mmCIF file of C-alpha atoms in Angstrom:
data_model
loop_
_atom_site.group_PDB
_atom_site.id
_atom_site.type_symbol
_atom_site.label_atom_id
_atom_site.label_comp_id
_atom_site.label_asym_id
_atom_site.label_seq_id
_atom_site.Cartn_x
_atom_site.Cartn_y
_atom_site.Cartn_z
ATOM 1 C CA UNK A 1 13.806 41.088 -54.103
ATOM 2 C CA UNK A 2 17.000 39.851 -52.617
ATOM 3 C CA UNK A 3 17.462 36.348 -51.622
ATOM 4 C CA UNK A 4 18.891 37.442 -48.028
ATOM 5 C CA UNK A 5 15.616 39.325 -47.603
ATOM 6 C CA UNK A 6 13.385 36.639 -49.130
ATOM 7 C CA UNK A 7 14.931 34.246 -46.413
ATOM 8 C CA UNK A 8 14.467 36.241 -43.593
ATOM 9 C CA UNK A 9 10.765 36.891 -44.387
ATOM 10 C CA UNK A 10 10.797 32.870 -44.732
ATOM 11 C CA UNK A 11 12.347 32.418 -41.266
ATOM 12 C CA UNK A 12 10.172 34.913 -39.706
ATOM 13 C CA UNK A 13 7.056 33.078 -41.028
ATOM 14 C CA UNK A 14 8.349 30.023 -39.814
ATOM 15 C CA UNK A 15 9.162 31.101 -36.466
ATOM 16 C CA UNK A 16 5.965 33.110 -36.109
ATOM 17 C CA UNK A 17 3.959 29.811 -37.274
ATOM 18 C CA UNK A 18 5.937 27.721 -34.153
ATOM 19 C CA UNK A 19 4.879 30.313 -31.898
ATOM 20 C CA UNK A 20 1.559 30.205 -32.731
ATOM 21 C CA UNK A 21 0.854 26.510 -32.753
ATOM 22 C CA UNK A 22 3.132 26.739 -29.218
ATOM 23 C CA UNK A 23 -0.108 29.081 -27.987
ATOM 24 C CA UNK A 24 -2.699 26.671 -29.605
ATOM 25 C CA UNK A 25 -0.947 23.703 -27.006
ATOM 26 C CA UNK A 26 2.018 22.772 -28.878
ATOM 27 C CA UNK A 27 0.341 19.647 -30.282
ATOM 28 C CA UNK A 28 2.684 18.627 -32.946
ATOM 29 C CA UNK A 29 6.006 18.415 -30.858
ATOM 30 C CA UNK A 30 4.188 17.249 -27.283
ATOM 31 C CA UNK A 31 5.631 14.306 -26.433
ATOM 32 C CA UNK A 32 2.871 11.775 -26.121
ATOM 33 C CA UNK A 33 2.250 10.497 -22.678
ATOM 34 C CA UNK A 34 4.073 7.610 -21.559
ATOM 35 C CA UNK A 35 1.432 4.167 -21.414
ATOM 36 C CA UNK A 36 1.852 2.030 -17.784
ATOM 37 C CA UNK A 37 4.020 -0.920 -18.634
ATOM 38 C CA UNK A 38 6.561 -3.431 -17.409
ATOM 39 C CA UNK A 39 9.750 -1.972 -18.428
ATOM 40 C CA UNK A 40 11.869 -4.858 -17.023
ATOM 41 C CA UNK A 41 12.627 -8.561 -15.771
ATOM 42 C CA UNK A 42 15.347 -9.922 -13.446
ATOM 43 C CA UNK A 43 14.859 -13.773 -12.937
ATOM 44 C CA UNK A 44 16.441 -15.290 -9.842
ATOM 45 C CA UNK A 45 15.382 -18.387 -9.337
ATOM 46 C CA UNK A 46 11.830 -18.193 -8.453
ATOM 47 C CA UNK A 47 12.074 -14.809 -7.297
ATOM 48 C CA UNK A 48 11.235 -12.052 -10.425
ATOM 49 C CA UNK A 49 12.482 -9.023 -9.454
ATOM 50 C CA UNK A 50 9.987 -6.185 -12.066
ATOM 51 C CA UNK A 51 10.254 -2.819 -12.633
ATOM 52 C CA UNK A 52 6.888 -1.719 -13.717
ATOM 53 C CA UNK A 53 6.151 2.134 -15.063
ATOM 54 C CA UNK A 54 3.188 3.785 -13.591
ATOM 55 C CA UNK A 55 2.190 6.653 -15.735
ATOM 56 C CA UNK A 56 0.200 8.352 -12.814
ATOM 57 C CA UNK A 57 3.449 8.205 -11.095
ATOM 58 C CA UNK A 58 5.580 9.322 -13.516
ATOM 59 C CA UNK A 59 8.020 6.771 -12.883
ATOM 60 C CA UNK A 60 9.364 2.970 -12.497
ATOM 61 C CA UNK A 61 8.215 1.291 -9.359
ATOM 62 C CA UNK A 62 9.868 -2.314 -8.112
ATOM 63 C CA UNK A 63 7.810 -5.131 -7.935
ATOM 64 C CA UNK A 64 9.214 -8.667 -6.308
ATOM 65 C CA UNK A 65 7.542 -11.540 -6.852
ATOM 66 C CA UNK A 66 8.049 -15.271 -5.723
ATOM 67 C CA UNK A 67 6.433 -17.560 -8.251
ATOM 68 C CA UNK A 68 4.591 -20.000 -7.449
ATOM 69 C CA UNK A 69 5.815 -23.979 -6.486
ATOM 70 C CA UNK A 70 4.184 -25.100 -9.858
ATOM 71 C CA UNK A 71 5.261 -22.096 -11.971
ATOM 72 C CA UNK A 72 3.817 -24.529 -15.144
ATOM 73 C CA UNK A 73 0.324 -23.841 -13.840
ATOM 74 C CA UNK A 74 -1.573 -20.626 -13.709
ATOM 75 C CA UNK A 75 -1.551 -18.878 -10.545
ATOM 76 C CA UNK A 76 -3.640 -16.616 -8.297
ATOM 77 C CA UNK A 77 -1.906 -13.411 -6.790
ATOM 78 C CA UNK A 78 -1.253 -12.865 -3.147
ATOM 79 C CA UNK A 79 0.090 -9.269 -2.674
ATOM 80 C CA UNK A 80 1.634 -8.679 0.833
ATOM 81 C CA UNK A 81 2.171 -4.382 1.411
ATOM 82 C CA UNK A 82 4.601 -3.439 4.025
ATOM 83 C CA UNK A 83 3.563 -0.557 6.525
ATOM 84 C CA UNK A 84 5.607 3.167 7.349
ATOM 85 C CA UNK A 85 9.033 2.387 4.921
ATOM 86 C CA UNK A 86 6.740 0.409 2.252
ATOM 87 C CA UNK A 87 9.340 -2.523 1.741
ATOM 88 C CA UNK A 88 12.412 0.166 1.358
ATOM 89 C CA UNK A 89 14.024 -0.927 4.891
ATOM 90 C CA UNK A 90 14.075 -4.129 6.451
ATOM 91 C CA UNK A 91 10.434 -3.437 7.931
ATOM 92 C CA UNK A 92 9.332 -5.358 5.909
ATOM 93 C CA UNK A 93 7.272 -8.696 4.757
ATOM 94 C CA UNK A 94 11.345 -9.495 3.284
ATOM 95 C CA UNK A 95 13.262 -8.719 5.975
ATOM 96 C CA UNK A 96 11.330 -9.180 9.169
ATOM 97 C CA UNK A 97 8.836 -12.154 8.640
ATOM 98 C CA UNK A 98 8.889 -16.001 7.161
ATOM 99 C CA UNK A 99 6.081 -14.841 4.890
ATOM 100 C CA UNK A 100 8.530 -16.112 1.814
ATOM 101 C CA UNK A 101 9.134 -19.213 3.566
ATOM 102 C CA UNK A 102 5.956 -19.751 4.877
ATOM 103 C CA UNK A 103 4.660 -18.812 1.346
ATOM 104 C CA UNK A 104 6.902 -21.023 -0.943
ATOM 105 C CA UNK A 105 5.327 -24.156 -0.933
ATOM 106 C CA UNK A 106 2.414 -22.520 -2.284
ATOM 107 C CA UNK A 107 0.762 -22.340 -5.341
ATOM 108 C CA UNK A 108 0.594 -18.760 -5.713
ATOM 109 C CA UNK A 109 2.514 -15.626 -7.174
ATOM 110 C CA UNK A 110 3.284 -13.598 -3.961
ATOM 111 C CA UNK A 111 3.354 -9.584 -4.777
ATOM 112 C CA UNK A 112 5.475 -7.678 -2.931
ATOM 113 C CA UNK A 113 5.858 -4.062 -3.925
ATOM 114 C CA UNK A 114 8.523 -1.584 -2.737
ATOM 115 C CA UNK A 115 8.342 1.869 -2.755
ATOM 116 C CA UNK A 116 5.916 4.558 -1.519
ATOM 117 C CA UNK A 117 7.427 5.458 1.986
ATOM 118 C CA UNK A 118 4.962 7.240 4.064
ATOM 119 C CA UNK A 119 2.372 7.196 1.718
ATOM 120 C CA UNK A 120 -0.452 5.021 2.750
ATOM 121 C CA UNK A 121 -0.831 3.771 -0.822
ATOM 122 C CA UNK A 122 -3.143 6.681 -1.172
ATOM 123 C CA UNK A 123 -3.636 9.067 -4.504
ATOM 124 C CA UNK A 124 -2.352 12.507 -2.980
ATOM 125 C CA UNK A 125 -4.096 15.734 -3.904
ATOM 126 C CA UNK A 126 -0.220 17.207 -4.772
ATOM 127 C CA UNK A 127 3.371 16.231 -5.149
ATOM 128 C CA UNK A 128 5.154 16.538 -1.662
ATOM 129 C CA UNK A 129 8.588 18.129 -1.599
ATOM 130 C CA UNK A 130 9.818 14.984 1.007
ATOM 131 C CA UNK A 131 7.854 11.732 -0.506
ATOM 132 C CA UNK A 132 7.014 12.965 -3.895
ATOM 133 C CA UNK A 133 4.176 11.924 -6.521
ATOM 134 C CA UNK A 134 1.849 9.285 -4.983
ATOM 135 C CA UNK A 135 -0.803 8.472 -7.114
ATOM 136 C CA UNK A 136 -0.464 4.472 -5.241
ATOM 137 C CA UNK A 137 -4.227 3.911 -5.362
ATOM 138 C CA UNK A 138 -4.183 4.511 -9.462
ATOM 139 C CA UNK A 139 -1.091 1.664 -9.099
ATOM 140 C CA UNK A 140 -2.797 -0.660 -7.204
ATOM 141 C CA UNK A 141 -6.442 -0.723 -8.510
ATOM 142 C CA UNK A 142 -5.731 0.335 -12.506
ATOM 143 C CA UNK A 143 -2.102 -0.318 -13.462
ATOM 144 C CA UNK A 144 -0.297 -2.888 -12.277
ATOM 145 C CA UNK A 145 -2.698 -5.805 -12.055
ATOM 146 C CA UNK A 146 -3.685 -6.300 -15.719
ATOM 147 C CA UNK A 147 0.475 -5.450 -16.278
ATOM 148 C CA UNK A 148 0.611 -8.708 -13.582
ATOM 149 C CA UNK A 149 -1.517 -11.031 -15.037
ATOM 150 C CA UNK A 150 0.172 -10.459 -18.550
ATOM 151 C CA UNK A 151 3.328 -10.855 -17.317
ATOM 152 C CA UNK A 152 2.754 -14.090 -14.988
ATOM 153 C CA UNK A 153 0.248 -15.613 -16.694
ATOM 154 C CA UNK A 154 -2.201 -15.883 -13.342
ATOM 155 C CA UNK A 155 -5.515 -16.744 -12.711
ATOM 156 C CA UNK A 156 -6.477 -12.776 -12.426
ATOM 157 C CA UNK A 157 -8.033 -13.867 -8.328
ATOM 158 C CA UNK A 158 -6.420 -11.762 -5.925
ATOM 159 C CA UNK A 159 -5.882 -11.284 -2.152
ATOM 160 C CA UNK A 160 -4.228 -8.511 -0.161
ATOM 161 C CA UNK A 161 -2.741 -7.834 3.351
ATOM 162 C CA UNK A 162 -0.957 -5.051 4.918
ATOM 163 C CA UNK A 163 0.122 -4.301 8.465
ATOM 164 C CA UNK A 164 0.267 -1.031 10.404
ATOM 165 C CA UNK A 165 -0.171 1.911 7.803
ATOM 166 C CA UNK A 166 -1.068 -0.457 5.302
ATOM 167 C CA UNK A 167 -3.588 -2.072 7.306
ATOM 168 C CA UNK A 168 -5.510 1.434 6.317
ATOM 169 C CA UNK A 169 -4.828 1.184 3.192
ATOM 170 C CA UNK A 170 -5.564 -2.665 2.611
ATOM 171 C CA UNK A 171 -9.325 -1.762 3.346
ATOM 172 C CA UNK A 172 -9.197 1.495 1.284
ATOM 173 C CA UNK A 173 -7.981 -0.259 -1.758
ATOM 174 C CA UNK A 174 -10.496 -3.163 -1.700
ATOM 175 C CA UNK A 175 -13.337 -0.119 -1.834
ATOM 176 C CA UNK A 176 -11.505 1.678 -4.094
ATOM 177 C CA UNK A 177 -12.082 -1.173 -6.600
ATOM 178 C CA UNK A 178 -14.804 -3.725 -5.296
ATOM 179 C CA UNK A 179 -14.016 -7.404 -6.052
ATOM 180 C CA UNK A 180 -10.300 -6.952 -7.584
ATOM 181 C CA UNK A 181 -9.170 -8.206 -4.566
ATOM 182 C CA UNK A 182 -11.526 -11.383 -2.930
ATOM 183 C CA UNK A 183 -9.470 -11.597 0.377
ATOM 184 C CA UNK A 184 -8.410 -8.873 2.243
ATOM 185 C CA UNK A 185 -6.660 -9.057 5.702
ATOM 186 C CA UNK A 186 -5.635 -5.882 8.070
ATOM 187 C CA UNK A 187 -3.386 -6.504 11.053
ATOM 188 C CA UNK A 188 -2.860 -3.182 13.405
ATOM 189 C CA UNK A 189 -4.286 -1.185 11.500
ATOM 190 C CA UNK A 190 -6.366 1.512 11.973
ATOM 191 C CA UNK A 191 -9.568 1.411 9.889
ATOM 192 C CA UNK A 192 -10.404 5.503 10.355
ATOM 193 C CA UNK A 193 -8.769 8.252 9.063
ATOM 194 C CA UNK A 194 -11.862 11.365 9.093
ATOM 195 C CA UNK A 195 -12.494 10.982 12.816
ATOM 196 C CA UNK A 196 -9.670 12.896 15.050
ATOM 197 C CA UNK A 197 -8.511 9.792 16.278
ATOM 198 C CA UNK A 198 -7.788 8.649 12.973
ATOM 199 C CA UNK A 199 -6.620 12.044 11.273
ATOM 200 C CA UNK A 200 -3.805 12.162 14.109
ATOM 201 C CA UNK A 201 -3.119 8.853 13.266
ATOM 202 C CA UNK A 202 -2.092 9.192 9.817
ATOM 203 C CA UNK A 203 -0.833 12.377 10.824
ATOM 204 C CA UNK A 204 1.742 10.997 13.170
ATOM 205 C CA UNK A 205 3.047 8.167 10.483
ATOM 206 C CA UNK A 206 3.234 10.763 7.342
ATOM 207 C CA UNK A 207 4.301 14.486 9.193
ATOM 208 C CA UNK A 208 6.275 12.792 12.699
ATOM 209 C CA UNK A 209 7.725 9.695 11.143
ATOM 210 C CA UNK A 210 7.733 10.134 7.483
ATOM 211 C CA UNK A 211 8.467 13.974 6.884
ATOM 212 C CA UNK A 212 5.632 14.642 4.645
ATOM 213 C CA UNK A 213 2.794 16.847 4.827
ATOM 214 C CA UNK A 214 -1.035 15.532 4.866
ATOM 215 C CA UNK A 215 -2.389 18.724 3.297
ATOM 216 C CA UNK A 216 -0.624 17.571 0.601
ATOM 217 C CA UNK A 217 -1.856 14.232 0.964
ATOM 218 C CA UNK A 218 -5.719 14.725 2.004
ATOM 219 C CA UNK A 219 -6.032 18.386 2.590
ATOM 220 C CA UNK A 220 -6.778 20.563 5.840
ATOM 221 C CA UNK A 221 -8.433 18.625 8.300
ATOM 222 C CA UNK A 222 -12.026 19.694 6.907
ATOM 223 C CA UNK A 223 -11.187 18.459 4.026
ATOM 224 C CA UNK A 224 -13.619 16.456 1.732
ATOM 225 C CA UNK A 225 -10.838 13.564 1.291
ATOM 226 C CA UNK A 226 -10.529 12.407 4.405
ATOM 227 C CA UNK A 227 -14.267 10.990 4.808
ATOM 228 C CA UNK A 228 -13.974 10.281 0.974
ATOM 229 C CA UNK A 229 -11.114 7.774 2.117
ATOM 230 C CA UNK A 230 -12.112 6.282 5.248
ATOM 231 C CA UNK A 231 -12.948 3.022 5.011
ATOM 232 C CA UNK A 232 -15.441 2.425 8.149
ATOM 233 C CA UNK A 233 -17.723 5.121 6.449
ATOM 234 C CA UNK A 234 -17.435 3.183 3.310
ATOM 235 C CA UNK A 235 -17.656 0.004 4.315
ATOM 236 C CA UNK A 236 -20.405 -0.990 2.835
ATOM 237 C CA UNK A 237 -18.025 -1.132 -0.125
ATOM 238 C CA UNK A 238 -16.525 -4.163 1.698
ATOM 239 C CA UNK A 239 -19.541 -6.668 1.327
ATOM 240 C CA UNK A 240 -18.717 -9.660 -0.727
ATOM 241 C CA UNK A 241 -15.234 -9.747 0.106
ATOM 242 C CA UNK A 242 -13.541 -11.882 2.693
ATOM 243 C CA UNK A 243 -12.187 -10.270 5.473
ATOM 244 C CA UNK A 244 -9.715 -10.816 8.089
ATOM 245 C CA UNK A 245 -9.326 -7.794 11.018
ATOM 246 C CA UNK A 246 -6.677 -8.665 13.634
ATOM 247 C CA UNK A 247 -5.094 -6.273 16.658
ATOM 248 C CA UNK A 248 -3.917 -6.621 20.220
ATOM 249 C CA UNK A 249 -5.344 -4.692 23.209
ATOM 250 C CA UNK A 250 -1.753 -3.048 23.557
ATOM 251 C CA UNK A 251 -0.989 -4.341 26.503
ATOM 252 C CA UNK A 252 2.642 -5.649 26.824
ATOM 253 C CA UNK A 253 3.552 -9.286 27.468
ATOM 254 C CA UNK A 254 6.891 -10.822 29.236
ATOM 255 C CA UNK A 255 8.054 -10.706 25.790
ATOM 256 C CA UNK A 256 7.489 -7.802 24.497
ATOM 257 C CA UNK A 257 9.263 -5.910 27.180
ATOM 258 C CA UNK A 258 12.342 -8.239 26.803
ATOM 259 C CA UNK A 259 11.859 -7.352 22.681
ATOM 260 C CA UNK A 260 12.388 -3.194 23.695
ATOM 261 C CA UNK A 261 14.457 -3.888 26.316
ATOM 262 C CA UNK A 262 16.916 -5.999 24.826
ATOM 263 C CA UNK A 263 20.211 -3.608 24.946
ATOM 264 C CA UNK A 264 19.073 -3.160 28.134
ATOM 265 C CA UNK A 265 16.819 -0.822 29.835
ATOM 266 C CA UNK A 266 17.173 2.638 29.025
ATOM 267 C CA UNK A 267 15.171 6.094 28.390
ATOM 268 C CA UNK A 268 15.273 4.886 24.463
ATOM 269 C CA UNK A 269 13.788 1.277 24.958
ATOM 270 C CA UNK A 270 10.969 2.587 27.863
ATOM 271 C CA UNK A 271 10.276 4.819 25.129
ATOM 272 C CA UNK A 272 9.647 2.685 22.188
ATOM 273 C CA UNK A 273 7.685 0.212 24.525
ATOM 274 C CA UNK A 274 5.413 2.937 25.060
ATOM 275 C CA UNK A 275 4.769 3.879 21.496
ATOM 276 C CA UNK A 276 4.519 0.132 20.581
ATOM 277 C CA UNK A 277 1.844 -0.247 23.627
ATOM 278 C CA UNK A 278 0.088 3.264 22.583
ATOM 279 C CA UNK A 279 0.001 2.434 18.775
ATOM 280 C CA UNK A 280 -1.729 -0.937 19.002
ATOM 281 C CA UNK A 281 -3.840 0.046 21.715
ATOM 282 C CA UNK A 282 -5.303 2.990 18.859
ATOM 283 C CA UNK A 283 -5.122 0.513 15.838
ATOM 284 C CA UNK A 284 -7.343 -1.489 18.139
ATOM 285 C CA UNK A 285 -10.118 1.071 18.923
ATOM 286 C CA UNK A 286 -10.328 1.794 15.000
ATOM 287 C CA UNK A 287 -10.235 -2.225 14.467
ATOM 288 C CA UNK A 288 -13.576 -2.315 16.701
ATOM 289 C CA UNK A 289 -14.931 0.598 15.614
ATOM 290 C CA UNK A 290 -14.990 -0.586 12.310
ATOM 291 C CA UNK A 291 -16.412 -4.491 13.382
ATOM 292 C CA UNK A 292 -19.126 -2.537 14.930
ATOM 293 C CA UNK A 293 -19.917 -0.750 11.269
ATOM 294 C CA UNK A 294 -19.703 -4.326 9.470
ATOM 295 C CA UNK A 295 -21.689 -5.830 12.300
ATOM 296 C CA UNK A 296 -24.578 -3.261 11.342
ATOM 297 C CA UNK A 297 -24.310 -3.542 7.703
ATOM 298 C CA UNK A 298 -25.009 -7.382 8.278
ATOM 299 C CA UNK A 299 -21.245 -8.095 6.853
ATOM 300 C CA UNK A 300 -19.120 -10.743 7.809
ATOM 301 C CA UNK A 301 -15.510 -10.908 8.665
ATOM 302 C CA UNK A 302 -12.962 -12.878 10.951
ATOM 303 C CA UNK A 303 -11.462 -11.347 14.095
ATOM 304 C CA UNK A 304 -8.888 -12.050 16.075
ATOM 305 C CA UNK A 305 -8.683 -9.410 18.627
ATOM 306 C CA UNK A 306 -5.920 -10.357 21.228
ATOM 307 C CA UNK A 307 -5.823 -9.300 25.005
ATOM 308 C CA UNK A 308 -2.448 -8.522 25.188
ATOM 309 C CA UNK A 309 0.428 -7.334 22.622
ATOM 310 C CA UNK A 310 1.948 -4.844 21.290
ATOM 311 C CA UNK A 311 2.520 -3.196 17.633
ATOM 312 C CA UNK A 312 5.449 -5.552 16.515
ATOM 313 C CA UNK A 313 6.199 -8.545 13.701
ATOM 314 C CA UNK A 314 5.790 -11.140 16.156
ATOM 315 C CA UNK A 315 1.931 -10.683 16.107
ATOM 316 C CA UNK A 316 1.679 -9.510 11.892
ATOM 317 C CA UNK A 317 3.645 -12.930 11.477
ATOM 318 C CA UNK A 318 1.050 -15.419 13.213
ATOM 319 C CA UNK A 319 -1.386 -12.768 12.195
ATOM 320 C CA UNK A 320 -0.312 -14.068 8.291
ATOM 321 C CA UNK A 321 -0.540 -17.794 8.924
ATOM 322 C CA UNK A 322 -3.523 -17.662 10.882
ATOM 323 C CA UNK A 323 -5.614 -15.744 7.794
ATOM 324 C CA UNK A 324 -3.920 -17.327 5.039
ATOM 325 C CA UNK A 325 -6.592 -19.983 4.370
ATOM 326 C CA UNK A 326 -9.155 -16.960 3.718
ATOM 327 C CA UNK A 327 -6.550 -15.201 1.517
ATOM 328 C CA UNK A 328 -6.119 -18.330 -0.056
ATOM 329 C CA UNK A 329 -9.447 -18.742 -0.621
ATOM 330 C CA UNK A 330 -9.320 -14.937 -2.586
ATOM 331 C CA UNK A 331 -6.341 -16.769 -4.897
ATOM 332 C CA UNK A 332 -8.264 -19.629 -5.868
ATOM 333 C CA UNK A 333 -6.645 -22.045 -4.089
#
């Protein structure tokens, strides 16, 4: 036999072989799925600026944290989640509040995440072609706190808060994973999302505001996923974990119209006022619609339900100081 023939029936075999161990699932030259990890550091001071992989996600995802005043001693975790822009703008804890300030004299590692725009923090049935793969809940509850703790050296006692969308998803993630986080406090938000009030809610932040689509997120309106995330159904889920539930009525004060109006009155700023007002007047029908499930579960939480305002910083900001002794309490301090 001639060599040139010999190697071509070699090749052939060889080829043949790939082909079929390609068909069998290509085990031997898959590349093995990427672990969750920190992939990075930036120190700046007290401020630790991570990048963190999630594997659900497929991707890094920035964490800030400021350290706490005793950085020597072990910690507890306070994670603050922004609401619509998820800490990518200046909407955020960052750029719109003294929460850092407020926060820096105290010993605790404060979490601030970034990234997830429109997403509620939610694990979405599908990748969407305008705000991509969110698998936040899987980030929240199973990656990045053990990833935390390694990495900072804290106390492993958590508390969370989130505003607006995130006041949702604040109450979703503490049933998602019962006791991970001890203290949980939701300002504006609204507690519902399989009732049409609250489907129309989270359709008007993720389709109107965001650009996404929620049949990516939760499905068609009838939908199994909607009740299976709505936290008033669940919230028996909540019991043993401090709460905080703030809102106003809506209703807008002296300042609040000078806030909208400040370039001056115009078809814009009557506009926004009017979203502001309708918003907070919604997140606080879901607010007491979901007191009225805790109160007949026999579960306790805080209130502050306010008369008058609208859905704006001013109110999230006192709305942090005035619950930060009971999400202090879920840090250990």
């Amino acid at each position: 036999m001639k060599l040139s023939v010999l190697r071509n029936r070699t090749m052939g075999t060889a080829i043949a072989a790939a082909v079929a161990l390609t068909a069998l699932g290509g085990a031997a030259t898959a590349e093995p799925e990427k672990a969750s990890a920190l992939s990075s550091i930036v120190k700046d001071g007290r401020t630790w600026h991570l990048k963190v992989y999630s594997a659900a996600m497929k991707k890094d995802v920035t964490v800030d944290v400021q350290r706490p005043v005793d950085e020597s001693k072990p910690a507890g975790n306070a994670y603050l989640v922004s609401g619509l822009d998820a800490g990518e703008g200046m909407a955020s804890w960052q750029g719109s509040s003294d929460a850092l300030t407020f926060l820096a004299d105290k010993q605790v590692n404060v979490i601030l995440p970034i990234g997830g725009r429109g997403s509620y923090y939610t694990d979405w049935y599908r990748e969407d072609p305008r705000l991509g793969l969110n698998k936040w809940k899987t980030f929240f509850t199973e990656e990045l706190p053990p990833i935390l703790d390694a990495t900072l050296g804290s106390t492993g006692l958590n508390s969370l808060a989130g505003f607006s969308t995130s006041g949702t998803s604040v109450l979703q993630l503490a049933e998602a994973k019962p006791g991970l986080f001890r203290s949980v406090a939701a300002y504006s938000g609204c507690a519902q999302t399989s009732d049409p009030t609250g489907r129309q809610a989270i359709k008007f932040s993720v389709e109107t505001w965001a650009g996404g689509s929620t049949v990516n997120m939760y499905g068609p309106d009838n939908d199994p996923a909607w009740v299976a995330n709505d936290p008033v159904i669940h919230a028996e889920k909540l019991r043993g974990t401090n709460l905080y539930i703030s809102s106003g009525s809506g209703l807008p004060t002296p300042e609040d119209v000078q806030y909208y109006t400040q370039d001056g009155v115009s078809v814009t700023s009557a506009f926004n006022l009017s979203v502001g007002a309708i918003i907070e007047g919604v997140t606080n029908l879901c607010s007491h619609n979901l007191k009225n499930k805790l109160d007949s579960l026999g579960i306790p939480a805080t209130y502050q339900f306010l008369p008058i305002g609208t859905h704006r910083w001013t109110y999230w900001q006192a709305a942090l100081h005035e619950s930060w002794p009971m999400l202090a309490k879920g840090t250990g301090i």
